[in-house]
PDB file of C-alpha atoms in Angstrom:
ATOM      1  CA  MET N   1     -55.597 107.379 -75.541  1.00 45.00           C
ATOM      2  CA  SER N   2     -55.854 107.688 -79.685  1.00 45.00           C
ATOM      3  CA  MET N   3     -58.481 106.829 -81.445  1.00 46.00           C
ATOM      4  CA  ASP N   4     -58.312 104.911 -84.782  1.00 44.00           C
ATOM      5  CA  VAL N   5     -60.292 106.084 -87.895  1.00 44.00           C
ATOM      6  CA  GLN N   6     -61.357 103.332 -90.160  1.00 45.00           C
ATOM      7  CA  THR N   7     -62.214 104.283 -93.748  1.00 42.00           C
ATOM      8  CA  THR N   8     -65.423 102.519 -94.451  1.00 56.00           C
ATOM      9  CA  GLU N   9     -67.807 102.228 -97.572  1.00 81.00           C
ATOM     10  CA  ILE N  10     -70.685 104.696 -97.322  1.00 85.00           C
ATOM     11  CA  PRO N  11     -73.453 102.512 -97.785  1.00 92.00           C
ATOM     12  CA  GLU N  12     -76.104 103.796-100.376  1.00 91.00           C
ATOM     13  CA  ARG N  13     -79.076 105.528 -99.246  1.00 93.00           C
ATOM     14  CA  ARG N  14     -81.738 107.265-100.878  1.00 94.00           C
ATOM     15  CA  ILE N  15     -82.007 111.374-101.559  1.00 95.00           C
ATOM     16  CA  ARG N  16     -84.741 111.859-103.506  1.00 96.00           C
ATOM     17  CA  ILE N  17     -87.792 109.817-105.242  1.00 94.00           C
ATOM     18  CA  VAL N  18     -89.639 110.947-107.735  1.00 95.00           C
ATOM     19  CA  TRP N  19     -92.499 109.141-110.004  1.00 92.00           C
ATOM     20  CA  PRO N  20     -93.245 110.550-113.424  1.00 93.00           C
ATOM     21  CA  THR N  21     -96.578 112.349-114.559  1.00 89.00           C
ATOM     22  CA  VAL N  22     -99.385 111.025-116.900  1.00 87.00           C
ATOM     23  CA  ALA N  23     -97.357 113.341-119.724  1.00 86.00           C
ATOM     24  CA  ARG N  24     -95.143 110.042-119.430  1.00 85.00           C
ATOM     25  CA  VAL N  25     -97.941 108.412-122.113  1.00 82.00           C
ATOM     26  CA  PRO N  26     -98.192 111.419-124.762  1.00 82.00           C
ATOM     27  CA  ALA N  27    -101.561 110.247-126.364  1.00 82.00           C
ATOM     28  CA  VAL N  28    -103.348 109.986-122.940  1.00 82.00           C
ATOM     29  CA  ALA N  29    -102.288 113.069-121.313  1.00 81.00           C
ATOM     30  CA  ASN N  30    -102.998 115.312-124.930  1.00 77.00           C
ATOM     31  CA  LEU N  31    -106.536 113.567-124.211  1.00 81.00           C
ATOM     32  CA  GLY N  32    -107.030 114.231-121.038  1.00 83.00           C
ATOM     33  CA  LYS N  33    -106.564 117.624-121.643  1.00 79.00           C
ATOM     34  CA  LEU N  34    -108.412 118.326-124.581  1.00 83.00           C
ATOM     35  CA  LEU N  35    -111.726 115.839-122.233  1.00 82.00           C
ATOM     36  CA  THR N  36    -110.382 118.412-119.308  1.00 83.00           C
ATOM     37  CA  ASN N  37    -111.293 121.776-120.994  1.00 83.00           C
ATOM     38  CA  THR N  38    -114.862 120.694-121.053  1.00 84.00           C
ATOM     39  CA  ILE N  39    -117.344 121.399-118.292  1.00 84.00           C
ATOM     40  CA  VAL N  40    -119.162 117.867-119.567  1.00 88.00           C
ATOM     41  CA  LEU N  41    -116.349 115.743-120.672  1.00 84.00           C
ATOM     42  CA  ALA N  42    -114.330 116.852-118.031  1.00 82.00           C
ATOM     43  CA  PRO N  43    -114.902 113.708-115.297  1.00 85.00           C
ATOM     44  CA  LEU N  44    -114.289 111.517-118.220  1.00 81.00           C
ATOM     45  CA  GLY N  45    -110.940 112.962-118.837  1.00 80.00           C
ATOM     46  CA  TRP N  46    -110.145 112.667-115.071  1.00 81.00           C
ATOM     47  CA  ILE N  47    -110.916 108.841-115.666  1.00 81.00           C
ATOM     48  CA  VAL N  48    -108.829 108.410-118.458  1.00 81.00           C
ATOM     49  CA  MET N  49    -105.700 109.821-117.018  1.00 80.00           C
ATOM     50  CA  GLY N  50    -106.655 108.107-113.185  1.00 80.00           C
ATOM     51  CA  PHE N  51    -106.004 104.440-114.618  1.00 76.00           C
ATOM     52  CA  PHE N  52    -102.245 106.244-116.255  1.00 77.00           C
ATOM     53  CA  TYR N  53    -101.892 107.825-113.087  1.00 75.00           C
ATOM     54  CA  PHE N  54    -102.386 105.031-110.658  1.00 76.00           C
ATOM     55  CA  SER N  55    -100.149 102.713-112.707  1.00 74.00           C
ATOM     56  CA  LYS N  56     -96.674 104.064-111.522  1.00 68.00           C
ATOM     57  CA  VAL N  57     -97.428 102.115-108.621  1.00 67.00           C
ATOM     58  CA  LEU N  58     -99.155  98.820-110.217  1.00 70.00           C
ATOM     59  CA  PRO N  59     -96.623  95.318-110.020  1.00 68.00           C
ATOM     60  CA  VAL N  60     -95.313  95.009-113.422  1.00 73.00           C
ATOM     61  CA  ILE N  61     -95.572  98.834-114.592  1.00 75.00           C
ATOM     62  CA  GLY N  62     -95.271 100.737-112.075  1.00 83.00           C
ATOM     63  CA  VAL N  63     -91.784 103.385-112.564  1.00 90.00           C
ATOM     64  CA  ARG N  64     -89.916 105.411-110.871  1.00 93.00           C
ATOM     65  CA  TYR N  65     -86.972 107.452-110.637  1.00 96.00           C
ATOM     66  CA  MET N  66     -84.308 107.448-107.861  1.00 97.00           C
ATOM     67  CA  LEU N  67     -81.462 109.239-107.350  1.00 97.00           C
ATOM     68  CA  THR N  68     -78.888 107.947-103.988  1.00 96.00           C
ATOM     69  CA  ASN N  69     -75.469 109.069-103.192  1.00 94.00           C
ATOM     70  CA  LYS N  70     -74.144 107.006-105.241  1.00 94.00           C
ATOM     71  CA  ARG N  71     -76.053 107.134-108.692  1.00 95.00           C
ATOM     72  CA  ILE N  72     -79.251 107.920-110.319  1.00 97.00           C
ATOM     73  CA  MET N  73     -81.661 104.914-111.240  1.00 97.00           C
ATOM     74  CA  ILE N  74     -84.802 103.852-113.373  1.00 96.00           C
ATOM     75  CA  LEU N  75     -86.757 101.393-110.988  1.00 94.00           C
ATOM     76  CA  ALA N  76     -89.698  99.170-111.909  1.00 90.00           C
ATOM     77  CA  GLY N  77     -92.187  97.283-110.585  1.00 85.00           C
ATOM     78  CA  TRP N  78     -93.342  96.717-106.854  1.00 80.00           C
ATOM     79  CA  LYS N  79     -89.720  95.952-105.547  1.00 83.00           C
ATOM     80  CA  GLY N  80     -87.910  98.358-107.445  1.00 85.00           C
ATOM     81  CA  SER N  81     -86.364  96.543-109.914  1.00 91.00           C
ATOM     82  CA  VAL N  82     -83.408  98.855-111.334  1.00 95.00           C
ATOM     83  CA  THR N  83     -83.638  98.579-115.481  1.00 94.00           C
ATOM     84  CA  GLN N  84     -81.964 101.328-116.032  1.00 96.00           C
ATOM     85  CA  ALA N  85     -78.884 103.183-113.795  1.00 97.00           C
ATOM     86  CA  VAL N  86     -76.187 105.587-114.458  1.00 97.00           C
ATOM     87  CA  ALA N  87     -73.630 106.175-111.413  1.00 95.00           C
ATOM     88  CA  LEU N  88     -73.221 109.651-110.180  1.00 94.00           C
ATOM     89  CA  GLY N  89     -69.136 110.488-111.216  1.00 92.00           C
ATOM     90  CA  ASP N  90     -69.943 109.605-114.620  1.00 94.00           C
ATOM     91  CA  ILE N  91     -72.769 112.791-115.370  1.00 94.00           C
ATOM     92  CA  ASP N  92     -70.811 115.125-117.529  1.00 92.00           C
ATOM     93  CA  ASP N  93     -74.646 117.284-117.695  1.00 93.00           C
ATOM     94  CA  VAL N  94     -78.248 117.176-116.667  1.00 95.00           C
ATOM     95  CA  LYS N  95     -81.023 118.977-119.805  1.00 96.00           C
ATOM     96  CA  LEU N  96     -83.850 119.542-119.175  1.00 96.00           C
ATOM     97  CA  ASP N  97     -85.312 118.661-122.822  1.00 96.00           C
ATOM     98  CA  PRO N  98     -87.807 122.025-123.250  1.00 96.00           C
ATOM     99  CA  ALA N  99     -89.913 120.513-126.456  1.00 95.00           C
ATOM    100  CA  THR N 100     -91.365 118.161-123.478  1.00 94.00           C
ATOM    101  CA  VAL N 101     -92.276 120.825-120.875  1.00 95.00           C
ATOM    102  CA  ASP N 102     -96.083 120.335-120.317  1.00 91.00           C
ATOM    103  CA  GLN N 103     -97.692 123.493-117.712  1.00 91.00           C
ATOM    104  CA  PHE N 104    -100.618 121.281-117.728  1.00 90.00           C
ATOM    105  CA  PHE N 105     -98.427 118.341-115.354  1.00 90.00           C
ATOM    106  CA  ARG N 106     -96.077 120.584-114.473  1.00 94.00           C
ATOM    107  CA  SER N 107     -93.518 118.212-115.747  1.00 95.00           C
ATOM    108  CA  ALA N 108     -90.674 117.801-118.545  1.00 96.00           C
ATOM    109  CA  ASP N 109     -88.040 115.589-119.496  1.00 97.00           C
ATOM    110  CA  LEU N 110     -84.333 115.165-118.086  1.00 98.00           C
ATOM    111  CA  GLN N 111     -81.291 113.950-120.125  1.00 97.00           C
ATOM    112  CA  ILE N 112     -78.532 112.460-117.778  1.00 97.00           C
ATOM    113  CA  ILE N 113     -75.368 113.532-120.288  1.00 95.00           C
ATOM    114  CA  VAL N 114     -72.286 110.927-119.595  1.00 95.00           C
ATOM    115  CA  ALA N 115     -69.114 111.343-122.103  1.00 92.00           C
ATOM    116  CA  GLY N 116     -71.369 113.984-124.125  1.00 92.00           C
ATOM    117  CA  ARG N 117     -73.952 111.771-124.927  1.00 96.00           C
ATOM    118  CA  VAL N 118     -77.459 110.738-123.914  1.00 96.00           C
ATOM    119  CA  GLU N 119     -76.683 107.659-121.352  1.00 97.00           C
ATOM    120  CA  MET N 120     -80.590 108.051-119.353  1.00 97.00           C
ATOM    121  CA  THR N 121     -83.601 109.594-120.407  1.00 97.00           C
ATOM    122  CA  LEU N 122     -85.890 110.759-117.544  1.00 97.00           C
ATOM    123  CA  LYS N 123     -89.300 110.641-119.172  1.00 95.00           C
ATOM    124  CA  ALA N 124     -92.190 113.593-117.355  1.00 94.00           C
ATOM    125  CA  VAL N 125     -89.992 114.181-114.439  1.00 97.00           C
ATOM    126  CA  PRO N 126     -92.778 116.281-112.260  1.00 95.00           C
ATOM    127  CA  ASP N 127     -90.604 119.791-111.391  1.00 95.00           C
ATOM    128  CA  ALA N 128     -88.012 118.660-113.497  1.00 96.00           C
ATOM    129  CA  GLU N 129     -85.919 122.172-113.061  1.00 96.00           C
ATOM    130  CA  SER N 130     -85.958 120.771-109.362  1.00 96.00           C
ATOM    131  CA  TYR N 131     -84.979 117.329-109.733  1.00 97.00           C
ATOM    132  CA  ARG N 132     -82.417 118.463-112.628  1.00 96.00           C
ATOM    133  CA  HIS N 133     -80.287 120.534-109.833  1.00 95.00           C
ATOM    134  CA  ALA N 134     -81.025 117.523-107.238  1.00 95.00           C
ATOM    135  CA  ILE N 135     -79.205 115.723-109.582  1.00 95.00           C
ATOM    136  CA  LEU N 136     -76.504 117.792-110.016  1.00 93.00           C
ATOM    137  CA  ASP N 137     -75.729 118.869-106.506  1.00 92.00           C
ATOM    138  CA  SER N 138     -75.402 115.068-105.193  1.00 93.00           C
ATOM    139  CA  ARG N 139     -73.025 114.835-107.989  1.00 92.00           C
ATOM    140  CA  ASN N 140     -71.047 118.162-106.597  1.00 90.00           C
ATOM    141  CA  ALA N 141     -71.241 116.393-103.159  1.00 89.00           C
ATOM    142  CA  TRP N 142     -70.584 113.095-103.553  1.00 88.00           C
ATOM    143  CA  ALA N 143     -68.396 112.641-106.824  1.00 83.00           C
ATOM    144  CA  PRO N 144     -66.081 115.726-105.971  1.00 73.00           C
ATOM    145  CA  GLY N 145     -64.078 115.147-108.759  1.00 74.00           C
ATOM    146  CA  ARG N 146     -66.832 115.945-110.924  1.00 66.00           C
ATOM    147  CA  VAL N 147     -68.113 119.281-109.390  1.00 65.00           C
ATOM    148  CA  LYS N 148     -67.845 122.137-112.601  1.00 64.00           C
ATOM    149  CA  MET N 149     -66.346 125.812-111.418  1.00 60.00           C
ATOM    150  CA  LEU N 150     -69.025 128.109-112.133  1.00 56.00           C
ATOM    151  CA  PRO N 151     -68.880 131.558-112.688  1.00 58.00           C
ATOM    152  CA  PHE N 152     -68.462 134.624-109.284  1.00 56.00           C
ATOM    153  CA  VAL N 153     -71.256 136.589-109.755  1.00 58.00           C
ATOM    154  CA  SER N 154     -71.095 139.565-107.222  1.00 55.00           C
TER     155      SER N 154
END
């Protein structure tokens, strides 16, 4: 008895999704950090930052970053309309912008490098180094021709 193996296209599946931190709006983030450093004005800082914290799920201005087995996308709104996308097979590298590291919000910007230039910037990604590795690992797993050889460390 022989089994016919059919090659079918693998459907796109979500690997990881993250919502940007309040640091995506630098003026509000800086004001919030300043206010939370005081005892009396800290609640005002929480209120100011609270709107922008919860705005990430609002119908019009909500933003999130989704990594799938085929691409990395910036989604907007409740329905998750794709505003920008890059195929995993096109990604050369993912760089963390050291100038945007924010210890208070534990976030930073990630730059998606395609053909030697920044194709997409993911602003205020929480736990940015971890998400960077998730993107590169997904690229290596799902776009095998793009694997970068690393030096052997004994």
